[in-house]
PDB file of N, CA and C in Angstrom:
ATOM      1  N   MET A   1      -0.566  12.040  -2.655  1.00 85.00           N
ATOM      2  CA  MET A   1      -0.170  11.055  -1.673  1.00 85.00           C
ATOM      3  C   MET A   1       1.345  11.023  -1.580  1.00 85.00           C
ATOM      4  N   ILE A   2       1.817  11.020  -0.339  1.00 91.00           N
ATOM      5  CA  ILE A   2       3.265  10.905  -0.170  1.00 91.00           C
ATOM      6  C   ILE A   2       3.659   9.675   0.620  1.00 91.00           C
ATOM      7  N   GLY A   3       2.687   9.019   1.285  1.00 95.00           N
ATOM      8  CA  GLY A   3       3.042   7.817   2.026  1.00 95.00           C
ATOM      9  C   GLY A   3       2.016   7.434   3.068  1.00 95.00           C
ATOM     10  N   PHE A   4       2.412   6.457   3.881  1.00 97.00           N
ATOM     11  CA  PHE A   4       1.548   5.910   4.919  1.00 97.00           C
ATOM     12  C   PHE A   4       2.274   5.906   6.255  1.00 97.00           C
ATOM     13  N   ARG A   5       1.496   6.017   7.331  1.00 96.00           N
ATOM     14  CA  ARG A   5       2.038   5.871   8.678  1.00 96.00           C
ATOM     15  C   ARG A   5       1.166   4.908   9.461  1.00 96.00           C
ATOM     16  N   LEU A   6       1.801   4.142  10.344  1.00 96.00           N
ATOM     17  CA  LEU A   6       1.041   3.328  11.281  1.00 96.00           C
ATOM     18  C   LEU A   6       0.405   4.237  12.320  1.00 96.00           C
ATOM     19  N   VAL A   7      -0.734   3.802  12.837  1.00 96.00           N
ATOM     20  CA  VAL A   7      -1.444   4.544  13.873  1.00 96.00           C
ATOM     21  C   VAL A   7      -1.701   3.603  15.038  1.00 96.00           C
ATOM     22  N   ASP A   8      -1.366   4.032  16.248  1.00 95.00           N
ATOM     23  CA  ASP A   8      -1.737   3.315  17.463  1.00 95.00           C
ATOM     24  C   ASP A   8      -3.118   3.827  17.859  1.00 95.00           C
ATOM     25  N   ALA A   9      -4.160   3.036  17.563  1.00 95.00           N
ATOM     26  CA  ALA A   9      -5.538   3.474  17.814  1.00 95.00           C
ATOM     27  C   ALA A   9      -5.871   3.472  19.301  1.00 95.00           C
ATOM     28  N   ASP A  10      -5.144   2.710  20.107  1.00 94.00           N
ATOM     29  CA  ASP A  10      -5.393   2.703  21.554  1.00 94.00           C
ATOM     30  C   ASP A  10      -4.897   3.990  22.202  1.00 94.00           C
ATOM     31  N   ALA A  11      -3.682   4.405  21.834  1.00 94.00           N
ATOM     32  CA  ALA A  11      -3.079   5.603  22.420  1.00 94.00           C
ATOM     33  C   ALA A  11      -3.357   6.853  21.583  1.00 94.00           C
ATOM     34  N   ASP A  12      -4.025   6.675  20.432  1.00 94.00           N
ATOM     35  CA  ASP A  12      -4.320   7.790  19.528  1.00 94.00           C
ATOM     36  C   ASP A  12      -3.054   8.532  19.109  1.00 94.00           C
ATOM     37  N   LEU A  13      -2.083   7.751  18.642  1.00 93.00           N
ATOM     38  CA  LEU A  13      -0.806   8.319  18.223  1.00 93.00           C
ATOM     39  C   LEU A  13      -0.491   7.947  16.780  1.00 93.00           C
ATOM     40  N   LEU A  14      -0.003   8.921  16.024  1.00 92.00           N
ATOM     41  CA  LEU A  14       0.555   8.646  14.708  1.00 92.00           C
ATOM     42  C   LEU A  14       1.971   8.131  14.917  1.00 92.00           C
ATOM     43  N   LEU A  15       2.269   6.945  14.383  1.00 93.00           N
ATOM     44  CA  LEU A  15       3.578   6.332  14.554  1.00 93.00           C
ATOM     45  C   LEU A  15       4.418   6.570  13.309  1.00 93.00           C
ATOM     46  N   GLY A  16       5.421   5.756  13.128  1.00 93.00           N
ATOM     47  CA  GLY A  16       6.346   5.933  12.016  1.00 93.00           C
ATOM     48  C   GLY A  16       5.789   5.512  10.678  1.00 93.00           C
ATOM     49  N   PRO A  17       6.594   5.727   9.634  1.00 97.00           N
ATOM     50  CA  PRO A  17       6.162   5.406   8.273  1.00 97.00           C
ATOM     51  C   PRO A  17       6.021   3.903   8.068  1.00 97.00           C
ATOM     52  N   LEU A  18       5.157   3.536   7.121  1.00 97.00           N
ATOM     53  CA  LEU A  18       4.980   2.149   6.700  1.00 97.00           C
ATOM     54  C   LEU A  18       5.397   2.077   5.238  1.00 97.00           C
ATOM     55  N   SER A  19       6.324   1.174   4.944  1.00 97.00           N
ATOM     56  CA  SER A  19       6.851   1.029   3.582  1.00 97.00           C
ATOM     57  C   SER A  19       6.575  -0.370   3.061  1.00 97.00           C
ATOM     58  N   SER A  20       6.555  -0.506   1.742  1.00 98.00           N
ATOM     59  CA  SER A  20       6.373  -1.829   1.140  1.00 98.00           C
ATOM     60  C   SER A  20       7.477  -2.763   1.616  1.00 98.00           C
ATOM     61  N   GLY A  21       7.067  -3.989   1.938  1.00 98.00           N
ATOM     62  CA  GLY A  21       8.002  -4.986   2.434  1.00 98.00           C
ATOM     63  C   GLY A  21       8.099  -5.034   3.940  1.00 98.00           C
ATOM     64  N   ASP A  22       7.521  -4.053   4.644  1.00 98.00           N
ATOM     65  CA  ASP A  22       7.573  -4.050   6.104  1.00 98.00           C
ATOM     66  C   ASP A  22       6.770  -5.212   6.681  1.00 98.00           C
ATOM     67  N   VAL A  23       7.214  -5.690   7.848  1.00 98.00           N
ATOM     68  CA  VAL A  23       6.480  -6.684   8.624  1.00 98.00           C
ATOM     69  C   VAL A  23       6.010  -5.979   9.885  1.00 98.00           C
ATOM     70  N   VAL A  24       4.690  -5.996  10.118  1.00 96.00           N
ATOM     71  CA  VAL A  24       4.103  -5.293  11.259  1.00 96.00           C
ATOM     72  C   VAL A  24       3.663  -6.326  12.286  1.00 96.00           C
ATOM     73  N   ASP A  25       4.242  -6.230  13.467  1.00 95.00           N
ATOM     74  CA  ASP A  25       3.875  -7.100  14.581  1.00 95.00           C
ATOM     75  C   ASP A  25       3.227  -6.233  15.654  1.00 95.00           C
ATOM     76  N   PRO A  26       1.922  -6.373  15.898  1.00 93.00           N
ATOM     77  CA  PRO A  26       1.262  -5.562  16.927  1.00 93.00           C
ATOM     78  C   PRO A  26       1.935  -5.661  18.295  1.00 93.00           C
ATOM     79  N   ASP A  27       2.610  -6.802  18.565  1.00 94.00           N
ATOM     80  CA  ASP A  27       3.305  -6.944  19.848  1.00 94.00           C
ATOM     81  C   ASP A  27       4.446  -5.934  19.983  1.00 94.00           C
ATOM     82  N   ASP A  28       4.979  -5.462  18.854  1.00 94.00           N
ATOM     83  CA  ASP A  28       6.024  -4.438  18.901  1.00 94.00           C
ATOM     84  C   ASP A  28       5.473  -3.106  19.410  1.00 94.00           C
ATOM     85  N   TYR A  29       4.152  -2.992  19.434  1.00 92.00           N
ATOM     86  CA  TYR A  29       3.472  -1.772  19.897  1.00 92.00           C
ATOM     87  C   TYR A  29       2.618  -2.080  21.112  1.00 92.00           C
ATOM     88  N   GLY A  30       3.082  -3.037  21.923  1.00 92.00           N
ATOM     89  CA  GLY A  30       2.372  -3.387  23.148  1.00 92.00           C
ATOM     90  C   GLY A  30       1.037  -4.063  22.900  1.00 92.00           C
ATOM     91  N   GLY A  31       0.873  -4.687  21.732  1.00 90.00           N
ATOM     92  CA  GLY A  31      -0.378  -5.345  21.408  1.00 90.00           C
ATOM     93  C   GLY A  31      -1.489  -4.376  21.053  1.00 90.00           C
ATOM     94  N   ALA A  32      -1.130  -3.134  20.759  1.00 90.00           N
ATOM     95  CA  ALA A  32      -2.116  -2.090  20.461  1.00 90.00           C
ATOM     96  C   ALA A  32      -2.924  -2.435  19.221  1.00 90.00           C
ATOM     97  N   GLU A  33      -4.155  -1.934  19.188  1.00 94.00           N
ATOM     98  CA  GLU A  33      -4.946  -2.009  17.976  1.00 94.00           C
ATOM     99  C   GLU A  33      -4.409  -0.938  17.033  1.00 94.00           C
ATOM    100  N   LEU A  34      -4.208  -1.318  15.776  1.00 95.00           N
ATOM    101  CA  LEU A  34      -3.532  -0.435  14.834  1.00 95.00           C
ATOM    102  C   LEU A  34      -4.462   0.027  13.723  1.00 95.00           C
ATOM    103  N   SER A  35      -4.025   1.060  13.037  1.00 95.00           N
ATOM    104  CA  SER A  35      -4.680   1.553  11.841  1.00 95.00           C
ATOM    105  C   SER A  35      -3.588   2.146  10.956  1.00 95.00           C
ATOM    106  N   LEU A  36      -3.989   2.705   9.829  1.00 95.00           N
ATOM    107  CA  LEU A  36      -3.059   3.373   8.927  1.00 95.00           C
ATOM    108  C   LEU A  36      -3.550   4.774   8.637  1.00 95.00           C
ATOM    109  N   ALA A  37      -2.616   5.695   8.472  1.00 96.00           N
ATOM    110  CA  ALA A  37      -2.935   7.054   8.039  1.00 96.00           C
ATOM    111  C   ALA A  37      -2.272   7.282   6.691  1.00 96.00           C
ATOM    112  N   ALA A  38      -2.988   7.957   5.809  1.00 96.00           N
ATOM    113  CA  ALA A  38      -2.440   8.339   4.510  1.00 96.00           C
ATOM    114  C   ALA A  38      -1.966   9.780   4.599  1.00 96.00           C
ATOM    115  N   ASP A  39      -0.713  10.006   4.274  1.00 94.00           N
ATOM    116  CA  ASP A  39      -0.149  11.353   4.267  1.00 94.00           C
ATOM    117  C   ASP A  39      -0.282  11.930   2.866  1.00 94.00           C
ATOM    118  N   THR A  40      -0.846  13.115   2.776  1.00 92.00           N
ATOM    119  CA  THR A  40      -1.093  13.739   1.478  1.00 92.00           C
ATOM    120  C   THR A  40      -0.297  15.030   1.343  1.00 92.00           C
ATOM    121  N   LEU A  41      -0.064  15.412   0.096  1.00 85.00           N
ATOM    122  CA  LEU A  41       0.573  16.681  -0.205  1.00 85.00           C
ATOM    123  C   LEU A  41      -0.128  17.256  -1.431  1.00 85.00           C
ATOM    124  N   PRO A  42      -0.851  18.331  -1.319  1.00 83.00           N
ATOM    125  CA  PRO A  42      -0.971  19.156  -0.125  1.00 83.00           C
ATOM    126  C   PRO A  42      -1.657  18.380   1.005  1.00 83.00           C
ATOM    127  N   VAL A  43      -1.460  18.865   2.235  1.00 78.00           N
ATOM    128  CA  VAL A  43      -1.993  18.172   3.403  1.00 78.00           C
ATOM    129  C   VAL A  43      -3.501  18.008   3.299  1.00 78.00           C
ATOM    130  N   GLU A  44      -4.192  19.052   2.879  1.00 80.00           N
ATOM    131  CA  GLU A  44      -5.646  18.983   2.787  1.00 80.00           C
ATOM    132  C   GLU A  44      -6.065  18.770   1.346  1.00 80.00           C
ATOM    133  N   VAL A  45      -6.673  17.621   1.114  1.00 92.00           N
ATOM    134  CA  VAL A  45      -7.316  17.315  -0.150  1.00 92.00           C
ATOM    135  C   VAL A  45      -8.792  17.087   0.170  1.00 92.00           C
ATOM    136  N   GLY A  46      -9.630  16.908  -0.829  1.00 95.00           N
ATOM    137  CA  GLY A  46     -11.061  16.740  -0.575  1.00 95.00           C
ATOM    138  C   GLY A  46     -11.398  15.463   0.156  1.00 95.00           C
ATOM    139  N   SER A  47     -10.719  14.364  -0.203  1.00 96.00           N
ATOM    140  CA  SER A  47     -10.967  13.067   0.428  1.00 96.00           C
ATOM    141  C   SER A  47      -9.897  12.090  -0.009  1.00 96.00           C
ATOM    142  N   VAL A  48      -9.848  10.956   0.703  1.00 97.00           N
ATOM    143  CA  VAL A  48      -8.952   9.861   0.344  1.00 97.00           C
ATOM    144  C   VAL A  48      -9.765   8.572   0.376  1.00 97.00           C
ATOM    145  N   GLU A  49      -9.661   7.814  -0.706  1.00 98.00           N
ATOM    146  CA  GLU A  49     -10.318   6.499  -0.777  1.00 98.00           C
ATOM    147  C   GLU A  49      -9.278   5.429  -0.463  1.00 98.00           C
ATOM    148  N   PHE A  50      -9.618   4.520   0.453  1.00 97.00           N
ATOM    149  CA  PHE A  50      -8.748   3.404   0.814  1.00 97.00           C
ATOM    150  C   PHE A  50      -9.255   2.130   0.154  1.00 97.00           C
ATOM    151  N   ILE A  51      -8.349   1.444  -0.527  1.00 97.00           N
ATOM    152  CA  ILE A  51      -8.657   0.174  -1.179  1.00 97.00           C
ATOM    153  C   ILE A  51      -7.690  -0.852  -0.582  1.00 97.00           C
ATOM    154  N   VAL A  52      -8.238  -1.910   0.004  1.00 97.00           N
ATOM    155  CA  VAL A  52      -7.420  -2.931   0.650  1.00 97.00           C
ATOM    156  C   VAL A  52      -7.628  -4.254  -0.071  1.00 97.00           C
ATOM    157  N   ASP A  53      -6.537  -4.825  -0.538  1.00 97.00           N
ATOM    158  CA  ASP A  53      -6.601  -6.107  -1.237  1.00 97.00           C
ATOM    159  C   ASP A  53      -7.675  -6.083  -2.327  1.00 97.00           C
ATOM    160  N   ASP A  54      -7.679  -4.999  -3.099  1.00 97.00           N
ATOM    161  CA  ASP A  54      -8.592  -4.790  -4.243  1.00 97.00           C
ATOM    162  C   ASP A  54     -10.057  -4.624  -3.847  1.00 97.00           C
ATOM    163  N   ARG A  55     -10.328  -4.276  -2.592  1.00 96.00           N
ATOM    164  CA  ARG A  55     -11.710  -4.004  -2.153  1.00 96.00           C
ATOM    165  C   ARG A  55     -11.790  -2.583  -1.616  1.00 96.00           C
ATOM    166  N   ASP A  56     -12.797  -1.835  -2.076  1.00 95.00           N
ATOM    167  CA  ASP A  56     -13.032  -0.494  -1.528  1.00 95.00           C
ATOM    168  C   ASP A  56     -13.446  -0.640  -0.070  1.00 95.00           C
ATOM    169  N   ILE A  57     -12.718   0.023   0.817  1.00 94.00           N
ATOM    170  CA  ILE A  57     -12.977  -0.130   2.246  1.00 94.00           C
ATOM    171  C   ILE A  57     -13.572   1.134   2.863  1.00 94.00           C
ATOM    172  N   ARG A  58     -13.012   2.290   2.546  1.00 96.00           N
ATOM    173  CA  ARG A  58     -13.423   3.496   3.253  1.00 96.00           C
ATOM    174  C   ARG A  58     -13.051   4.732   2.459  1.00 96.00           C
ATOM    175  N   ILE A  59     -13.872   5.763   2.607  1.00 97.00           N
ATOM    176  CA  ILE A  59     -13.547   7.095   2.092  1.00 97.00           C
ATOM    177  C   ILE A  59     -13.501   8.029   3.293  1.00 97.00           C
ATOM    178  N   GLU A  60     -12.400   8.729   3.430  1.00 96.00           N
ATOM    179  CA  GLU A  60     -12.217   9.688   4.521  1.00 96.00           C
ATOM    180  C   GLU A  60     -12.228  11.093   3.937  1.00 96.00           C
ATOM    181  N   ASP A  61     -13.006  11.975   4.563  1.00 95.00           N
ATOM    182  CA  ASP A  61     -13.136  13.351   4.067  1.00 95.00           C
ATOM    183  C   ASP A  61     -12.349  14.382   4.862  1.00 95.00           C
ATOM    184  N   PHE A  62     -11.760  13.986   5.998  1.00 91.00           N
ATOM    185  CA  PHE A  62     -11.096  14.969   6.863  1.00 91.00           C
ATOM    186  C   PHE A  62      -9.725  14.484   7.305  1.00 91.00           C
ATOM    187  N   VAL A  63      -8.795  15.423   7.415  1.00 90.00           N
ATOM    188  CA  VAL A  63      -7.451  15.161   7.931  1.00 90.00           C
ATOM    189  C   VAL A  63      -7.557  14.904   9.428  1.00 90.00           C
ATOM    190  N   PRO A  64      -6.845  13.927   9.974  1.00 91.00           N
ATOM    191  CA  PRO A  64      -5.989  12.968   9.293  1.00 91.00           C
ATOM    192  C   PRO A  64      -6.824  11.877   8.617  1.00 91.00           C
ATOM    193  N   PHE A  65      -6.383  11.466   7.437  1.00 95.00           N
ATOM    194  CA  PHE A  65      -7.082  10.447   6.660  1.00 95.00           C
ATOM    195  C   PHE A  65      -6.637   9.072   7.153  1.00 95.00           C
ATOM    196  N   THR A  66      -7.515   8.361   7.859  1.00 95.00           N
ATOM    197  CA  THR A  66      -7.140   7.072   8.438  1.00 95.00           C
ATOM    198  C   THR A  66      -8.049   5.957   7.952  1.00 95.00           C
ATOM    199  N   LEU A  67      -7.468   4.781   7.849  1.00 95.00           N
ATOM    200  CA  LEU A  67      -8.192   3.619   7.337  1.00 95.00           C
ATOM    201  C   LEU A  67      -9.276   3.140   8.290  1.00 95.00           C
ATOM    202  N   GLY A  68      -9.035   3.236   9.571  1.00 94.00           N
ATOM    203  CA  GLY A  68     -10.030   2.794  10.554  1.00 94.00           C
ATOM    204  C   GLY A  68     -11.057   3.861  10.881  1.00 94.00           C
ATOM    205  N   GLY A  69     -10.820   5.074  10.446  1.00 93.00           N
ATOM    206  CA  GLY A  69     -11.704   6.182  10.778  1.00 93.00           C
ATOM    207  C   GLY A  69     -11.244   6.881  12.044  1.00 93.00           C
ATOM    208  N   ASN A  70     -11.779   8.061  12.273  1.00 91.00           N
ATOM    209  CA  ASN A  70     -11.384   8.839  13.438  1.00 91.00           C
ATOM    210  C   ASN A  70     -12.370   9.982  13.642  1.00 91.00           C
ATOM    211  N   ILE A  71     -12.381  10.478  14.867  1.00 89.00           N
ATOM    212  CA  ILE A  71     -13.062  11.727  15.207  1.00 89.00           C
ATOM    213  C   ILE A  71     -11.957  12.626  15.729  1.00 89.00           C
ATOM    214  N   ASP A  72     -11.569  13.595  14.924  1.00 85.00           N
ATOM    215  CA  ASP A  72     -10.383  14.411  15.195  1.00 85.00           C
ATOM    216  C   ASP A  72      -9.188  13.477  15.364  1.00 85.00           C
ATOM    217  N   PHE A  73      -8.556  13.465  16.544  1.00 87.00           N
ATOM    218  CA  PHE A  73      -7.417  12.577  16.761  1.00 87.00           C
ATOM    219  C   PHE A  73      -7.752  11.411  17.684  1.00 87.00           C
ATOM    220  N   ASP A  74      -9.019  11.009  17.707  1.00 94.00           N
ATOM    221  CA  ASP A  74      -9.444   9.776  18.378  1.00 94.00           C
ATOM    222  C   ASP A  74      -9.564   8.723  17.282  1.00 94.00           C
ATOM    223  N   PHE A  75      -8.515   7.893  17.149  1.00 95.00           N
ATOM    224  CA  PHE A  75      -8.424   6.940  16.048  1.00 95.00           C
ATOM    225  C   PHE A  75      -9.146   5.641  16.373  1.00 95.00           C
ATOM    226  N   MET A  76      -9.840   5.107  15.380  1.00 95.00           N
ATOM    227  CA  MET A  76     -10.505   3.817  15.493  1.00 95.00           C
ATOM    228  C   MET A  76      -9.574   2.747  14.909  1.00 95.00           C
ATOM    229  N   PRO A  77      -9.594   1.547  15.492  1.00 94.00           N
ATOM    230  CA  PRO A  77      -8.731   0.487  14.955  1.00 94.00           C
ATOM    231  C   PRO A  77      -9.235  -0.014  13.612  1.00 94.00           C
ATOM    232  N   TRP A  78      -8.344  -0.616  12.901  1.00 90.00           N
ATOM    233  CA  TRP A  78      -8.642  -1.207  11.611  1.00 90.00           C
ATOM    234  C   TRP A  78      -8.552  -2.718  11.780  1.00 90.00           C
ATOM    235  N   GLU A  79      -9.671  -3.393  11.565  1.00 86.00           N
ATOM    236  CA  GLU A  79      -9.725  -4.844  11.715  1.00 86.00           C
ATOM    237  C   GLU A  79      -9.118  -5.506  10.483  1.00 86.00           C
ATOM    238  N   LEU A  80      -8.051  -6.260  10.674  1.00 83.00           N
ATOM    239  CA  LEU A  80      -7.388  -6.934   9.571  1.00 83.00           C
ATOM    240  C   LEU A  80      -6.781  -8.229  10.080  1.00 83.00           C
ATOM    241  N   THR A  81      -6.899  -9.260   9.294  1.00 89.00           N
ATOM    242  CA  THR A  81      -6.343 -10.556   9.670  1.00 89.00           C
ATOM    243  C   THR A  81      -4.854 -10.589   9.345  1.00 89.00           C
ATOM    244  N   ALA A  82      -4.168 -11.517   9.994  1.00 95.00           N
ATOM    245  CA  ALA A  82      -2.745 -11.707   9.724  1.00 95.00           C
ATOM    246  C   ALA A  82      -2.553 -12.126   8.273  1.00 95.00           C
ATOM    247  N   GLY A  83      -1.440 -11.715   7.702  1.00 97.00           N
ATOM    248  CA  GLY A  83      -1.123 -12.078   6.326  1.00 97.00           C
ATOM    249  C   GLY A  83      -0.535 -10.909   5.568  1.00 97.00           C
ATOM    250  N   ILE A  84      -0.368 -11.093   4.274  1.00 98.00           N
ATOM    251  CA  ILE A  84       0.181 -10.048   3.406  1.00 98.00           C
ATOM    252  C   ILE A  84      -0.980  -9.266   2.808  1.00 98.00           C
ATOM    253  N   HIS A  85      -0.889  -7.936   2.906  1.00 97.00           N
ATOM    254  CA  HIS A  85      -1.962  -7.057   2.445  1.00 97.00           C
ATOM    255  C   HIS A  85      -1.391  -5.902   1.624  1.00 97.00           C
ATOM    256  N   THR A  86      -2.211  -5.431   0.683  1.00 98.00           N
ATOM    257  CA  THR A  86      -1.867  -4.259  -0.106  1.00 98.00           C
ATOM    258  C   THR A  86      -2.932  -3.200   0.115  1.00 98.00           C
ATOM    259  N   VAL A  87      -2.486  -2.018   0.517  1.00 97.00           N
ATOM    260  CA  VAL A  87      -3.379  -0.873   0.726  1.00 97.00           C
ATOM    261  C   VAL A  87      -3.050   0.165  -0.324  1.00 97.00           C
ATOM    262  N   ARG A  88      -4.085   0.631  -0.998  1.00 98.00           N
ATOM    263  CA  ARG A  88      -3.942   1.694  -1.997  1.00 98.00           C
ATOM    264  C   ARG A  88      -4.770   2.870  -1.512  1.00 98.00           C
ATOM    265  N   ALA A  89      -4.204   4.058  -1.565  1.00 97.00           N
ATOM    266  CA  ALA A  89      -4.909   5.275  -1.174  1.00 97.00           C
ATOM    267  C   ALA A  89      -4.935   6.230  -2.362  1.00 97.00           C
ATOM    268  N   VAL A  90      -6.128   6.720  -2.659  1.00 97.00           N
ATOM    269  CA  VAL A  90      -6.313   7.615  -3.798  1.00 97.00           C
ATOM    270  C   VAL A  90      -6.872   8.944  -3.288  1.00 97.00           C
ATOM    271  N   PRO A  91      -6.125  10.039  -3.441  1.00 96.00           N
ATOM    272  CA  PRO A  91      -6.651  11.336  -3.035  1.00 96.00           C
ATOM    273  C   PRO A  91      -7.599  11.887  -4.110  1.00 96.00           C
ATOM    274  N   TYR A  92      -8.617  12.615  -3.670  1.00 96.00           N
ATOM    275  CA  TYR A  92      -9.572  13.231  -4.586  1.00 96.00           C
ATOM    276  C   TYR A  92      -9.690  14.716  -4.296  1.00 96.00           C
ATOM    277  N   GLU A  93     -10.091  15.427  -5.303  1.00 94.00           N
ATOM    278  CA  GLU A  93     -10.246  16.875  -5.236  1.00 94.00           C
ATOM    279  C   GLU A  93     -11.339  17.302  -4.252  1.00 94.00           C
ATOM    280  N   PHE A  94     -12.427  16.510  -4.206  1.00 96.00           N
ATOM    281  CA  PHE A  94     -13.582  16.866  -3.369  1.00 96.00           C
ATOM    282  C   PHE A  94     -13.941  15.732  -2.421  1.00 96.00           C
ATOM    283  N   ALA A  95     -14.832  16.016  -1.473  1.00 97.00           N
ATOM    284  CA  ALA A  95     -15.320  15.021  -0.512  1.00 97.00           C
ATOM    285  C   ALA A  95     -15.998  13.862  -1.239  1.00 97.00           C
ATOM    286  N   GLN A  96     -16.052  12.727  -0.533  1.00 97.00           N
ATOM    287  CA  GLN A  96     -16.723  11.518  -1.021  1.00 97.00           C
ATOM    288  C   GLN A  96     -16.156  11.002  -2.342  1.00 97.00           C
ATOM    289  N   ALA A  97     -14.849  11.154  -2.514  1.00 97.00           N
ATOM    290  CA  ALA A  97     -14.129  10.652  -3.694  1.00 97.00           C
ATOM    291  C   ALA A  97     -14.703  11.211  -4.993  1.00 97.00           C
ATOM    292  N   MET A  98     -15.044  12.483  -4.952  1.00 97.00           N
ATOM    293  CA  MET A  98     -15.579  13.151  -6.134  1.00 97.00           C
ATOM    294  C   MET A  98     -14.504  14.067  -6.727  1.00 97.00           C
ATOM    295  N   GLY A  99     -14.676  14.385  -7.989  1.00 95.00           N
ATOM    296  CA  GLY A  99     -13.737  15.269  -8.665  1.00 95.00           C
ATOM    297  C   GLY A  99     -12.562  14.493  -9.227  1.00 95.00           C
ATOM    298  N   THR A 100     -11.527  15.216  -9.535  1.00 93.00           N
ATOM    299  CA  THR A 100     -10.350  14.630 -10.162  1.00 93.00           C
ATOM    300  C   THR A 100      -9.514  13.855  -9.150  1.00 93.00           C
ATOM    301  N   PRO A 101      -9.202  12.582  -9.443  1.00 95.00           N
ATOM    302  CA  PRO A 101      -8.321  11.847  -8.537  1.00 95.00           C
ATOM    303  C   PRO A 101      -6.880  12.323  -8.696  1.00 95.00           C
ATOM    304  N   GLY A 102      -6.158  12.291  -7.591  1.00 93.00           N
ATOM    305  CA  GLY A 102      -4.740  12.627  -7.627  1.00 93.00           C
ATOM    306  C   GLY A 102      -3.906  11.370  -7.822  1.00 93.00           C
ATOM    307  N   VAL A 103      -2.635  11.487  -7.569  1.00 93.00           N
ATOM    308  CA  VAL A 103      -1.710  10.359  -7.719  1.00 93.00           C
ATOM    309  C   VAL A 103      -1.892   9.417  -6.536  1.00 93.00           C
ATOM    310  N   ALA A 104      -2.222   8.170  -6.825  1.00 95.00           N
ATOM    311  CA  ALA A 104      -2.427   7.159  -5.787  1.00 95.00           C
ATOM    312  C   ALA A 104      -1.086   6.639  -5.285  1.00 95.00           C
ATOM    313  N   ARG A 105      -1.130   6.085  -4.092  1.00 96.00           N
ATOM    314  CA  ARG A 105       0.054   5.470  -3.491  1.00 96.00           C
ATOM    315  C   ARG A 105      -0.354   4.101  -2.956  1.00 96.00           C
ATOM    316  N   GLU A 106       0.566   3.153  -2.977  1.00 97.00           N
ATOM    317  CA  GLU A 106       0.257   1.789  -2.563  1.00 97.00           C
ATOM    318  C   GLU A 106       1.360   1.269  -1.666  1.00 97.00           C
ATOM    319  N   VAL A 107       0.990   0.441  -0.689  1.00 98.00           N
ATOM    320  CA  VAL A 107       1.972  -0.193   0.187  1.00 98.00           C
ATOM    321  C   VAL A 107       1.544  -1.637   0.397  1.00 98.00           C
ATOM    322  N   THR A 108       2.520  -2.545   0.322  1.00 98.00           N
ATOM    323  CA  THR A 108       2.276  -3.962   0.586  1.00 98.00           C
ATOM    324  C   THR A 108       3.134  -4.364   1.768  1.00 98.00           C
ATOM    325  N   PHE A 109       2.500  -4.975   2.766  1.00 98.00           N
ATOM    326  CA  PHE A 109       3.194  -5.318   4.012  1.00 98.00           C
ATOM    327  C   PHE A 109       2.609  -6.598   4.578  1.00 98.00           C
ATOM    328  N   GLU A 110       3.272  -7.151   5.570  1.00 97.00           N
ATOM    329  CA  GLU A 110       2.776  -8.345   6.242  1.00 97.00           C
ATOM    330  C   GLU A 110       2.378  -7.991   7.665  1.00 97.00           C
ATOM    331  N   LEU A 111       1.202  -8.428   8.066  1.00 96.00           N
ATOM    332  CA  LEU A 111       0.725  -8.259   9.434  1.00 96.00           C
ATOM    333  C   LEU A 111       0.808  -9.595  10.127  1.00 96.00           C
ATOM    334  N   LEU A 112       1.538  -9.631  11.245  1.00 95.00           N
ATOM    335  CA  LEU A 112       1.669 -10.876  12.005  1.00 95.00           C
ATOM    336  C   LEU A 112       0.517 -11.077  12.970  1.00 95.00           C
TER     337      LEU A 112
END
């Protein structure tokens, strides 16, 4: 894991990086429905598990690894309430979070 990026799920665009301490206002993106993408190195790993506020939310098996899910580059929005949230992404050697886990990455941000 090397980091996170915001995703505009309406326009199907990967946006800029998301860092701990950031404040995300959907109005800054035209009120778009948003999601997050986990950037991995190497780019292709077996899967990425997303944990949000200490709850397992999703396992993604294909690049790009997004929290809301996707079909190729058709991104689905991620439903999240306003407030402070922590997202942890754990890369795995194989699909469905199997095999040896890699180095996890975490980001804490506020959603308005």
